[in-house]
Amino acid sequence: MRFLITILTLLVTISCSTAPQYRTVDGSMLGTTYHIVAETNLANKRIFEEMQRIDSEAIASMSIFNSSSLLSRINRNETDSLDAHILHNIELATKINTLTPRYDITVKPLVDAYGFAAKNREAKPNIDSLMQFVGFDKFRIEGRRIVKSDSRVQIDLNSIAKGYVVDMIAEWLDTQECENYIVEVGGEIRAKGVNARGIAWRVGVDTPFENNQTPGRFQQRVVQISGASLATSGNYRRFYYNDNGERISHTINPQTGHSQTTSLLSATVIAPRCATADALATAFMASDEKDAIALAESLRDSISVYFVLAPNKGEEKFREFSTLRE
């Protein structure tokens, strides 16, 4: 009897120690932060180790800030070979570009000139000169190789990489039979199932007033998501004023080569995959209000959007446009 009690006690202990529970793991990756909440029996240490592996893999492949990454070496023409990560994202970026020419991953020469890629900005960027290296027609993919029309063509996957990494993490959690989780990397999110209270995950959309540098403190709206991804892009944090007093934001219009500042202040996209939401949010921000709304309307069957727009003249309240399914 004493032996049976000991065995039963061990079984109960093992069962309790492996029972799924909501765990929270925070850390840094891709030069930003990540936040994961998941109902799982995985130890926090195991999740943290997987995040480190994914981070090192993504940086080694796609980072434009890491001089030794594969993408940096491709941009310096030291190699033309593509790995699975870069190839996948170029293919997705090409699909987004067919929806709108306002999304273009060849804008890196412009991003560099404006000083948004850890480069010293040029006082007067020669836009006409740089535009000859911008456009999807400036390169092609042959198998797992990139062929450039000019060696000065460069690729920037910054507008899609965070969303792609969110997808990588979420899909790893799926392989671990995790049914309820939320993954956030630098503001890009993918959620599945429900939170610890048994309801859909709630995500705040920041109010896009100039220099709102505290994510989550001032929120324009709270959105519920489950079985979907969410990405928000805006021009109210990364910008500067040049010597002429002109506002230069980090969103570049690839058709004009100029920094894009319009009445569209922030664009939130909900889509099945986070990489898609990430890229489309950038595409909307590179568009003016009218074109962004027209594109959103045309994509109603596949994505939802929530736009925050500048107030009408003489008014203070932000305007909104939404195709969210309430």
mmCIF file of C-alpha atoms in Angstrom:
data_model
loop_
_atom_site.group_PDB
_atom_site.id
_atom_site.type_symbol
_atom_site.label_atom_id
_atom_site.label_comp_id
_atom_site.label_asym_id
_atom_site.label_seq_id
_atom_site.Cartn_x
_atom_site.Cartn_y
_atom_site.Cartn_z
ATOM 1 C CA MET A 1 0.000 0.000 0.000
ATOM 2 C CA ARG A 2 2.845 2.367 0.869
ATOM 3 C CA PHE A 3 4.436 1.537 -2.508
ATOM 4 C CA LEU A 4 1.176 2.229 -4.392
ATOM 5 C CA ILE A 5 0.729 5.545 -2.587
ATOM 6 C CA THR A 6 4.274 6.554 -3.546
ATOM 7 C CA ILE A 7 3.655 5.668 -7.211
ATOM 8 C CA LEU A 8 0.341 7.563 -7.269
ATOM 9 C CA THR A 9 2.007 10.597 -5.668
ATOM 10 C CA LEU A 10 4.728 10.547 -8.341
ATOM 11 C CA LEU A 11 2.153 10.261 -11.118
ATOM 12 C CA VAL A 12 0.177 13.206 -9.742
ATOM 13 C CA THR A 13 3.390 15.257 -9.413
ATOM 14 C CA ILE A 14 4.456 14.461 -12.987
ATOM 15 C CA SER A 15 0.948 15.186 -14.290
ATOM 16 C CA CYS A 16 0.833 18.571 -12.536
ATOM 17 C CA SER A 17 4.315 19.533 -13.653
ATOM 18 C CA THR A 18 3.500 18.889 -17.322
ATOM 19 C CA ALA A 19 -0.050 20.264 -17.354
ATOM 20 C CA PRO A 20 -0.372 23.150 -19.823
ATOM 21 C CA GLN A 21 -0.471 26.584 -18.265
ATOM 22 C CA TYR A 22 -0.280 30.132 -19.582
ATOM 23 C CA ARG A 23 3.360 31.178 -19.659
ATOM 24 C CA THR A 24 4.873 34.546 -20.547
ATOM 25 C CA VAL A 25 8.277 34.909 -22.168
ATOM 26 C CA ASP A 26 9.866 38.292 -22.978
ATOM 27 C CA GLY A 27 13.167 39.061 -24.666
ATOM 28 C CA SER A 28 14.925 40.791 -27.548
ATOM 29 C CA MET A 29 15.302 39.802 -31.197
ATOM 30 C CA LEU A 30 15.854 41.511 -34.563
ATOM 31 C CA GLY A 31 16.951 44.633 -32.715
ATOM 32 C CA THR A 32 13.582 44.959 -30.992
ATOM 33 C CA THR A 33 11.594 43.203 -28.263
ATOM 34 C CA TYR A 34 9.311 40.191 -28.294
ATOM 35 C CA HIS A 35 6.475 39.131 -26.019
ATOM 36 C CA ILE A 36 4.903 35.675 -26.005
ATOM 37 C CA VAL A 37 2.002 34.368 -23.952
ATOM 38 C CA ALA A 38 1.136 30.732 -24.579
ATOM 39 C CA GLU A 39 -0.768 27.921 -22.895
ATOM 40 C CA THR A 40 1.821 25.166 -22.978
ATOM 41 C CA ASN A 41 3.674 22.632 -20.881
ATOM 42 C CA LEU A 42 6.969 23.832 -22.342
ATOM 43 C CA ALA A 43 9.336 25.389 -19.828
ATOM 44 C CA ASN A 44 10.064 29.094 -20.280
ATOM 45 C CA LYS A 45 13.707 28.185 -20.840
ATOM 46 C CA ARG A 46 12.793 25.960 -23.804
ATOM 47 C CA ILE A 47 10.732 28.741 -25.418
ATOM 48 C CA PHE A 48 13.517 31.256 -24.798
ATOM 49 C CA GLU A 49 16.075 28.937 -26.433
ATOM 50 C CA GLU A 50 13.867 28.594 -29.510
ATOM 51 C CA MET A 51 13.535 32.374 -29.746
ATOM 52 C CA GLN A 52 17.328 32.681 -29.662
ATOM 53 C CA ARG A 53 17.646 30.130 -32.454
ATOM 54 C CA ILE A 54 15.061 31.856 -34.649
ATOM 55 C CA ASP A 55 16.602 35.272 -33.946
ATOM 56 C CA SER A 56 20.105 34.177 -34.907
ATOM 57 C CA GLU A 57 18.780 32.444 -38.018
ATOM 58 C CA ALA A 58 16.759 35.469 -39.148
ATOM 59 C CA ILE A 59 19.568 37.964 -38.486
ATOM 60 C CA ALA A 60 22.090 35.772 -40.289
ATOM 61 C CA SER A 61 19.754 35.728 -43.273
ATOM 62 C CA MET A 62 17.760 38.957 -43.625
ATOM 63 C CA SER A 63 19.178 41.749 -41.455
ATOM 64 C CA ILE A 64 20.336 44.893 -43.295
ATOM 65 C CA PHE A 65 21.915 46.077 -40.034
ATOM 66 C CA ASN A 66 24.188 43.029 -39.746
ATOM 67 C CA SER A 67 27.058 43.434 -42.209
ATOM 68 C CA SER A 68 27.723 39.688 -42.255
ATOM 69 C CA SER A 69 24.120 38.632 -43.010
ATOM 70 C CA LEU A 70 23.382 36.888 -46.284
ATOM 71 C CA LEU A 71 21.250 39.816 -47.468
ATOM 72 C CA SER A 72 24.041 42.310 -46.713
ATOM 73 C CA ARG A 73 26.455 40.187 -48.726
ATOM 74 C CA ILE A 74 23.938 39.988 -51.577
ATOM 75 C CA ASN A 75 23.617 43.782 -51.520
ATOM 76 C CA ARG A 76 27.417 44.072 -51.709
ATOM 77 C CA ASN A 77 27.406 41.587 -54.627
ATOM 78 C CA GLU A 78 29.584 39.124 -52.743
ATOM 79 C CA THR A 79 27.087 36.366 -53.537
ATOM 80 C CA ASP A 80 23.934 35.890 -55.593
ATOM 81 C CA SER A 81 22.685 32.811 -53.706
ATOM 82 C CA LEU A 82 19.379 33.017 -51.834
ATOM 83 C CA ASP A 83 18.393 30.949 -48.822
ATOM 84 C CA ALA A 84 14.834 29.760 -48.167
ATOM 85 C CA HIS A 85 14.015 32.760 -45.943
ATOM 86 C CA ILE A 86 15.035 35.461 -48.424
ATOM 87 C CA LEU A 87 13.523 33.578 -51.356
ATOM 88 C CA HIS A 88 10.185 33.195 -49.563
ATOM 89 C CA ASN A 89 10.010 36.875 -48.647
ATOM 90 C CA ILE A 90 11.000 38.089 -52.101
ATOM 91 C CA GLU A 91 8.234 35.925 -53.571
ATOM 92 C CA LEU A 92 5.690 37.324 -51.092
ATOM 93 C CA ALA A 93 6.912 40.884 -51.696
ATOM 94 C CA THR A 94 6.458 40.351 -55.437
ATOM 95 C CA LYS A 95 2.825 39.335 -54.870
ATOM 96 C CA ILE A 96 2.201 42.447 -52.763
ATOM 97 C CA ASN A 97 3.816 44.595 -55.463
ATOM 98 C CA THR A 98 1.341 43.213 -58.018
ATOM 99 C CA LEU A 99 -1.445 44.529 -55.769
ATOM 100 C CA THR A 100 0.142 47.973 -55.444
ATOM 101 C CA PRO A 101 3.377 49.468 -56.809
ATOM 102 C CA ARG A 102 3.628 51.432 -53.537
ATOM 103 C CA TYR A 103 5.276 48.370 -52.007
ATOM 104 C CA ASP A 104 8.826 47.823 -53.224
ATOM 105 C CA ILE A 105 11.746 46.081 -51.502
ATOM 106 C CA THR A 106 14.350 47.738 -53.747
ATOM 107 C CA VAL A 107 14.069 51.082 -51.930
ATOM 108 C CA LYS A 108 17.211 50.479 -49.859
ATOM 109 C CA PRO A 109 19.335 53.105 -51.722
ATOM 110 C CA LEU A 110 16.668 55.671 -50.843
ATOM 111 C CA VAL A 111 16.331 54.466 -47.255
ATOM 112 C CA ASP A 112 20.107 54.781 -46.872
ATOM 113 C CA ALA A 113 20.159 58.271 -48.373
ATOM 114 C CA TYR A 114 17.447 59.465 -45.983
ATOM 115 C CA GLY A 115 19.348 57.963 -43.038
ATOM 116 C CA PHE A 116 16.870 55.290 -41.941
ATOM 117 C CA ALA A 117 19.161 52.261 -42.206
ATOM 118 C CA ALA A 118 21.851 53.096 -39.667
ATOM 119 C CA LYS A 119 23.515 55.265 -42.309
ATOM 120 C CA ASN A 120 24.419 58.958 -42.141
ATOM 121 C CA ARG A 121 21.704 60.815 -44.025
ATOM 122 C CA GLU A 122 22.537 62.908 -47.027
ATOM 123 C CA ALA A 123 21.698 66.604 -46.786
ATOM 124 C CA LYS A 124 20.274 66.627 -50.309
ATOM 125 C CA PRO A 125 19.662 63.083 -51.643
ATOM 126 C CA ASN A 126 19.934 62.870 -55.425
ATOM 127 C CA ILE A 127 16.555 61.209 -55.928
ATOM 128 C CA ASP A 128 16.728 61.068 -59.733
ATOM 129 C CA SER A 129 20.058 59.271 -59.579
ATOM 130 C CA LEU A 130 18.902 56.774 -56.961
ATOM 131 C CA MET A 131 15.576 55.987 -58.660
ATOM 132 C CA GLN A 132 17.358 54.213 -61.515
ATOM 133 C CA PHE A 133 18.080 51.382 -59.060
ATOM 134 C CA VAL A 134 14.542 51.118 -57.678
ATOM 135 C CA GLY A 135 11.872 48.788 -59.034
ATOM 136 C CA PHE A 136 10.996 45.108 -59.261
ATOM 137 C CA ASP A 137 12.055 45.224 -62.901
ATOM 138 C CA LYS A 138 15.632 45.817 -61.729
ATOM 139 C CA PHE A 139 16.136 42.189 -60.693
ATOM 140 C CA ARG A 140 14.842 38.680 -61.342
ATOM 141 C CA ILE A 141 15.035 35.323 -59.605
ATOM 142 C CA GLU A 142 16.522 32.315 -61.382
ATOM 143 C CA GLY A 143 16.127 29.245 -59.216
ATOM 144 C CA ARG A 144 17.819 30.203 -55.951
ATOM 145 C CA ARG A 145 19.853 33.041 -57.474
ATOM 146 C CA ILE A 146 19.164 36.759 -57.788
ATOM 147 C CA VAL A 147 20.144 38.437 -61.032
ATOM 148 C CA LYS A 148 20.393 42.239 -60.892
ATOM 149 C CA SER A 149 20.192 44.595 -63.855
ATOM 150 C CA ASP A 150 22.759 46.787 -62.076
ATOM 151 C CA SER A 151 25.145 45.919 -59.259
ATOM 152 C CA ARG A 152 23.882 48.949 -57.288
ATOM 153 C CA VAL A 153 20.402 47.426 -56.897
ATOM 154 C CA GLN A 154 19.828 46.501 -53.245
ATOM 155 C CA ILE A 155 17.105 44.628 -51.353
ATOM 156 C CA ASP A 156 15.547 45.740 -48.049
ATOM 157 C CA LEU A 157 13.295 43.194 -46.300
ATOM 158 C CA ASN A 158 12.823 45.293 -43.159
ATOM 159 C CA SER A 159 9.153 45.861 -43.977
ATOM 160 C CA ILE A 160 8.392 42.151 -43.954
ATOM 161 C CA ALA A 161 11.048 40.453 -41.788
ATOM 162 C CA LYS A 162 9.427 41.018 -38.380
ATOM 163 C CA GLY A 163 6.103 39.672 -39.600
ATOM 164 C CA TYR A 164 7.859 36.675 -41.115
ATOM 165 C CA VAL A 165 9.645 35.928 -37.831
ATOM 166 C CA VAL A 166 6.312 36.162 -35.974
ATOM 167 C CA ASP A 167 4.996 33.519 -38.385
ATOM 168 C CA MET A 168 8.062 31.355 -37.725
ATOM 169 C CA ILE A 169 7.490 31.486 -33.968
ATOM 170 C CA ALA A 170 3.740 30.852 -34.251
ATOM 171 C CA GLU A 171 4.269 27.890 -36.547
ATOM 172 C CA TRP A 172 6.821 26.437 -34.129
ATOM 173 C CA LEU A 173 4.257 26.754 -31.320
ATOM 174 C CA ASP A 174 1.787 24.932 -33.568
ATOM 175 C CA THR A 175 4.230 22.017 -33.859
ATOM 176 C CA GLN A 176 4.312 21.929 -30.060
ATOM 177 C CA GLU A 177 0.517 21.402 -30.069
ATOM 178 C CA CYS A 178 -0.095 24.824 -28.554
ATOM 179 C CA GLU A 179 -3.704 25.875 -29.131
ATOM 180 C CA ASN A 180 -3.746 29.231 -27.343
ATOM 181 C CA TYR A 181 -1.050 31.867 -27.795
ATOM 182 C CA ILE A 182 -0.150 35.378 -28.821
ATOM 183 C CA VAL A 183 3.225 36.254 -30.339
ATOM 184 C CA GLU A 184 4.429 39.860 -30.656
ATOM 185 C CA VAL A 185 7.712 41.026 -32.179
ATOM 186 C CA GLY A 186 8.246 44.780 -32.392
ATOM 187 C CA GLY A 187 4.501 45.418 -32.562
ATOM 188 C CA GLU A 188 3.705 42.748 -35.175
ATOM 189 C CA ILE A 189 1.349 40.097 -33.803
ATOM 190 C CA ARG A 190 -0.123 36.673 -34.468
ATOM 191 C CA ALA A 191 -2.705 35.112 -32.158
ATOM 192 C CA LYS A 192 -4.491 31.799 -31.868
ATOM 193 C CA GLY A 193 -7.252 30.543 -29.585
ATOM 194 C CA VAL A 194 -8.055 32.472 -26.421
ATOM 195 C CA ASN A 195 -6.330 34.140 -23.499
ATOM 196 C CA ALA A 196 -6.314 32.920 -19.894
ATOM 197 C CA ARG A 197 -9.780 34.410 -19.383
ATOM 198 C CA GLY A 198 -11.158 32.336 -22.238
ATOM 199 C CA ILE A 199 -11.782 35.218 -24.659
ATOM 200 C CA ALA A 200 -10.118 36.363 -27.874
ATOM 201 C CA TRP A 201 -6.817 38.185 -27.516
ATOM 202 C CA ARG A 202 -7.081 41.975 -27.229
ATOM 203 C CA VAL A 203 -4.579 44.244 -28.984
ATOM 204 C CA GLY A 204 -4.356 48.017 -28.612
ATOM 205 C CA VAL A 205 -3.737 50.329 -31.579
ATOM 206 C CA ASP A 206 -1.696 53.338 -30.498
ATOM 207 C CA THR A 207 -2.948 56.869 -31.031
ATOM 208 C CA PRO A 208 -0.740 58.294 -33.816
ATOM 209 C CA PHE A 209 0.115 61.716 -32.472
ATOM 210 C CA GLU A 210 3.601 63.015 -33.231
ATOM 211 C CA ASN A 211 6.319 61.667 -30.914
ATOM 212 C CA ASN A 212 4.070 59.126 -29.199
ATOM 213 C CA GLN A 213 7.097 57.060 -28.186
ATOM 214 C CA THR A 214 5.403 54.916 -25.523
ATOM 215 C CA PRO A 215 3.690 51.881 -27.086
ATOM 216 C CA GLY A 216 0.453 50.987 -25.339
ATOM 217 C CA ARG A 217 0.147 54.114 -23.219
ATOM 218 C CA PHE A 218 -2.223 56.032 -25.503
ATOM 219 C CA GLN A 219 -4.563 53.784 -27.447
ATOM 220 C CA GLN A 220 -6.912 54.771 -30.239
ATOM 221 C CA ARG A 221 -8.753 51.466 -30.309
ATOM 222 C CA VAL A 222 -8.632 47.918 -28.937
ATOM 223 C CA VAL A 223 -9.024 45.093 -31.463
ATOM 224 C CA GLN A 224 -9.846 41.464 -30.709
ATOM 225 C CA ILE A 225 -8.060 38.823 -32.794
ATOM 226 C CA SER A 226 -7.897 35.032 -32.850
ATOM 227 C CA GLY A 227 -6.608 32.824 -35.628
ATOM 228 C CA ALA A 228 -5.146 35.871 -37.347
ATOM 229 C CA SER A 229 -2.222 38.287 -37.498
ATOM 230 C CA LEU A 230 -2.038 42.042 -36.991
ATOM 231 C CA ALA A 231 0.528 44.631 -38.042
ATOM 232 C CA THR A 232 0.496 48.412 -37.691
ATOM 233 C CA SER A 233 2.619 50.941 -39.538
ATOM 234 C CA GLY A 234 2.750 54.669 -38.894
ATOM 235 C CA ASN A 235 4.850 57.772 -39.435
ATOM 236 C CA TYR A 236 4.551 59.327 -35.984
ATOM 237 C CA ARG A 237 7.701 57.827 -34.409
ATOM 238 C CA ARG A 238 10.453 57.482 -37.012
ATOM 239 C CA PHE A 239 10.898 60.863 -38.669
ATOM 240 C CA TYR A 240 13.004 64.008 -38.591
ATOM 241 C CA TYR A 241 12.986 67.538 -39.995
ATOM 242 C CA ASN A 242 15.608 68.409 -42.580
ATOM 243 C CA ASP A 243 17.475 71.710 -42.859
ATOM 244 C CA ASN A 244 14.573 73.191 -44.830
ATOM 245 C CA GLY A 245 12.098 72.300 -42.096
ATOM 246 C CA GLU A 246 10.527 69.527 -44.177
ATOM 247 C CA ARG A 247 9.223 66.496 -42.299
ATOM 248 C CA ILE A 248 11.013 63.336 -43.467
ATOM 249 C CA SER A 249 9.344 60.080 -42.409
ATOM 250 C CA HIS A 250 10.777 56.581 -42.756
ATOM 251 C CA THR A 251 8.107 55.521 -45.275
ATOM 252 C CA ILE A 252 9.403 56.024 -48.807
ATOM 253 C CA ASN A 253 7.148 56.222 -51.849
ATOM 254 C CA PRO A 254 8.966 53.969 -54.362
ATOM 255 C CA GLN A 255 7.250 55.654 -57.293
ATOM 256 C CA THR A 256 8.526 59.139 -56.480
ATOM 257 C CA GLY A 257 11.536 58.393 -54.278
ATOM 258 C CA HIS A 258 10.337 60.917 -51.713
ATOM 259 C CA SER A 259 9.407 60.475 -48.080
ATOM 260 C CA GLN A 260 5.654 59.915 -47.878
ATOM 261 C CA THR A 261 3.626 62.044 -45.468
ATOM 262 C CA THR A 262 -0.129 62.176 -46.017
ATOM 263 C CA SER A 263 -3.350 62.385 -44.005
ATOM 264 C CA LEU A 264 -3.051 58.631 -43.348
ATOM 265 C CA LEU A 265 -1.333 58.552 -39.952
ATOM 266 C CA SER A 266 -1.383 54.830 -39.180
ATOM 267 C CA ALA A 267 -2.502 51.666 -40.939
ATOM 268 C CA THR A 268 -3.406 48.475 -39.099
ATOM 269 C CA VAL A 269 -3.867 45.299 -41.131
ATOM 270 C CA ILE A 270 -5.369 41.989 -40.009
ATOM 271 C CA ALA A 271 -4.492 39.048 -42.229
ATOM 272 C CA PRO A 272 -3.988 35.288 -41.872
ATOM 273 C CA ARG A 273 -0.180 35.577 -41.926
ATOM 274 C CA CYS A 274 1.840 38.278 -40.192
ATOM 275 C CA ALA A 275 4.341 38.726 -43.023
ATOM 276 C CA THR A 276 1.440 39.663 -45.307
ATOM 277 C CA ALA A 277 -0.020 42.071 -42.741
ATOM 278 C CA ASP A 278 3.418 43.634 -42.195
ATOM 279 C CA ALA A 279 4.057 44.240 -45.892
ATOM 280 C CA LEU A 280 0.570 45.566 -46.602
ATOM 281 C CA ALA A 281 0.698 47.980 -43.655
ATOM 282 C CA THR A 282 3.833 49.476 -45.218
ATOM 283 C CA ALA A 283 2.160 49.600 -48.646
ATOM 284 C CA PHE A 284 -0.811 51.514 -47.237
ATOM 285 C CA MET A 285 1.443 54.028 -45.505
ATOM 286 C CA ALA A 286 3.291 54.646 -48.782
ATOM 287 C CA SER A 287 -0.055 55.580 -50.375
ATOM 288 C CA ASP A 288 -2.230 58.646 -50.045
ATOM 289 C CA GLU A 289 -5.574 58.400 -48.246
ATOM 290 C CA LYS A 290 -7.694 57.887 -51.362
ATOM 291 C CA ASP A 291 -5.496 55.140 -52.848
ATOM 292 C CA ALA A 292 -5.108 53.376 -49.495
ATOM 293 C CA ILE A 293 -8.873 53.212 -48.971
ATOM 294 C CA ALA A 294 -9.447 52.011 -52.541
ATOM 295 C CA LEU A 295 -6.903 49.216 -52.067
ATOM 296 C CA ALA A 296 -8.408 48.237 -48.716
ATOM 297 C CA GLU A 297 -11.863 48.024 -50.278
ATOM 298 C CA SER A 298 -10.546 45.776 -53.052
ATOM 299 C CA LEU A 299 -9.021 43.405 -50.472
ATOM 300 C CA ARG A 300 -12.053 43.152 -48.152
ATOM 301 C CA ASP A 301 -12.424 39.409 -48.770
ATOM 302 C CA SER A 302 -8.875 38.578 -47.639
ATOM 303 C CA ILE A 303 -7.855 41.197 -45.053
ATOM 304 C CA SER A 304 -9.297 43.791 -42.678
ATOM 305 C CA VAL A 305 -7.898 47.257 -42.027
ATOM 306 C CA TYR A 306 -8.203 50.034 -39.497
ATOM 307 C CA PHE A 307 -6.847 53.421 -40.591
ATOM 308 C CA VAL A 308 -6.367 56.472 -38.393
ATOM 309 C CA LEU A 309 -6.538 59.671 -40.442
ATOM 310 C CA ALA A 310 -5.627 63.272 -39.681
ATOM 311 C CA PRO A 311 -8.480 65.483 -38.463
ATOM 312 C CA ASN A 312 -10.363 67.583 -40.956
ATOM 313 C CA LYS A 313 -9.313 71.219 -41.113
ATOM 314 C CA GLY A 314 -10.496 73.105 -38.043
ATOM 315 C CA GLU A 315 -11.209 69.895 -36.106
ATOM 316 C CA GLU A 316 -9.211 68.027 -33.463
ATOM 317 C CA LYS A 317 -10.650 64.522 -33.571
ATOM 318 C CA PHE A 318 -8.846 61.899 -35.627
ATOM 319 C CA ARG A 319 -10.858 60.396 -38.462
ATOM 320 C CA GLU A 320 -11.099 56.625 -38.944
ATOM 321 C CA PHE A 321 -11.675 54.154 -41.756
ATOM 322 C CA SER A 322 -12.301 50.505 -40.959
ATOM 323 C CA THR A 323 -13.253 47.229 -42.628
ATOM 324 C CA LEU A 324 -12.920 45.291 -39.365
ATOM 325 C CA ARG A 325 -15.462 42.541 -38.884
ATOM 326 C CA GLU A 326 -17.111 43.435 -35.589
#
